């Protein structure tokens, strides 16, 4: 996105840096009626131009599904079906999709093989995973007919939601040590 979304009472920050010249990770903000906001983060298996081209298709399909389906879990189930129908089964995509409802101060998430979101709770000064690992579904394009589930959690003032791909946890320093989840939590 060219700019961060404007949603009363919320702030957004994003960073993207591909491992190569062109990459297959992506993120997007999708304005929805309500006013609500969709947030998506994804990672295509592979790197380079083929991954980037496939992600271009996926990103437009994500927008289409999230804008045309009122429920996020139904939208991501439909997205998986679209990818199955496209016959691009040599590639798969991990995707985390959320819808923020600023009126209710809730976030609804569907996880398709992505690292689960983290919430930093201001009141306790601790991170928590607001979704159970059991609710993580298969990556998109892997299982035909798979139905994704949705988890909804409440946000309190000052809470922070973090979405990120394994590109963050698997990045290495000069000594070849991975950043890992410990690095994310620090």
mmCIF file of N, CA, C and O in Angstrom, residues 32 36 64-72 74-76 78:
data_model
loop_
_atom_site.group_PDB
_atom_site.id
_atom_site.type_symbol
_atom_site.label_atom_id
_atom_site.label_comp_id
_atom_site.label_asym_id
_atom_site.label_seq_id
_atom_site.Cartn_x
_atom_site.Cartn_y
_atom_site.Cartn_z
ATOM 1 N N UNK A 32 -13.434 -1.693 4.407
ATOM 2 C CA UNK A 32 -14.690 -2.449 4.348
ATOM 3 C C UNK A 32 -15.833 -1.588 4.865
ATOM 4 O O UNK A 32 -15.611 -0.636 5.622
ATOM 5 N N UNK A 36 -15.111 -0.792 8.718
ATOM 6 C CA UNK A 36 -14.197 -1.798 9.252
ATOM 7 C C UNK A 36 -12.988 -1.824 8.329
ATOM 8 O O UNK A 36 -13.002 -1.219 7.264
ATOM 9 N N UNK A 64 -10.911 -9.410 -3.569
ATOM 10 C CA UNK A 64 -12.213 -9.810 -4.097
ATOM 11 C C UNK A 64 -13.004 -10.592 -3.052
ATOM 12 O O UNK A 64 -14.171 -10.281 -2.772
ATOM 13 N N UNK A 65 -12.378 -11.587 -2.456
ATOM 14 C CA UNK A 65 -13.093 -12.452 -1.503
ATOM 15 C C UNK A 65 -13.499 -11.706 -0.234
ATOM 16 O O UNK A 65 -14.616 -11.862 0.250
ATOM 17 N N UNK A 66 -12.594 -10.885 0.298
ATOM 18 C CA UNK A 66 -12.894 -10.156 1.536
ATOM 19 C C UNK A 66 -13.971 -9.097 1.296
ATOM 20 O O UNK A 66 -14.814 -8.846 2.161
ATOM 21 N N UNK A 67 -13.973 -8.489 0.108
ATOM 22 C CA UNK A 67 -14.977 -7.468 -0.194
ATOM 23 C C UNK A 67 -16.347 -8.047 -0.544
ATOM 24 O O UNK A 67 -17.362 -7.374 -0.378
ATOM 25 N N UNK A 68 -16.398 -9.288 -1.014
ATOM 26 C CA UNK A 68 -17.670 -9.846 -1.461
ATOM 27 C C UNK A 68 -18.300 -10.825 -0.475
ATOM 28 O O UNK A 68 -19.481 -11.144 -0.612
ATOM 29 N N UNK A 69 -17.554 -11.297 0.497
ATOM 30 C CA UNK A 69 -18.093 -12.222 1.503
ATOM 31 C C UNK A 69 -18.187 -11.497 2.843
ATOM 32 O O UNK A 69 -17.184 -10.967 3.321
ATOM 33 N N UNK A 70 -19.345 -11.465 3.478
ATOM 34 C CA UNK A 70 -19.469 -10.728 4.741
ATOM 35 C C UNK A 70 -18.706 -11.346 5.919
ATOM 36 O O UNK A 70 -18.304 -10.646 6.825
ATOM 37 N N UNK A 71 -18.499 -12.671 5.892
ATOM 38 C CA UNK A 71 -17.782 -13.327 6.995
ATOM 39 C C UNK A 71 -16.373 -13.688 6.535
ATOM 40 O O UNK A 71 -16.188 -14.260 5.465
ATOM 41 N N UNK A 72 -15.376 -13.379 7.362
ATOM 42 C CA UNK A 72 -13.985 -13.587 6.992
ATOM 43 C C UNK A 72 -13.652 -15.058 6.774
ATOM 44 O O UNK A 72 -12.935 -15.397 5.822
ATOM 45 N N UNK A 74 -15.606 -17.425 5.730
ATOM 46 C CA UNK A 74 -16.196 -17.795 4.435
ATOM 47 C C UNK A 74 -15.368 -17.230 3.286
ATOM 48 O O UNK A 74 -15.149 -17.903 2.278
ATOM 49 N N UNK A 75 -14.888 -15.998 3.455
ATOM 50 C CA UNK A 75 -14.071 -15.360 2.414
ATOM 51 C C UNK A 75 -12.789 -16.149 2.158
ATOM 52 O O UNK A 75 -12.411 -16.381 0.999
ATOM 53 N N UNK A 76 -12.126 -16.587 3.209
ATOM 54 C CA UNK A 76 -10.857 -17.309 3.046
ATOM 55 C C UNK A 76 -11.111 -18.724 2.535
ATOM 56 O O UNK A 76 -10.332 -19.247 1.727
ATOM 57 N N UNK A 78 -13.506 -19.419 0.459
ATOM 58 C CA UNK A 78 -13.751 -19.154 -0.969
ATOM 59 C C UNK A 78 -12.434 -18.881 -1.705
ATOM 60 O O UNK A 78 -12.232 -19.347 -2.838
#
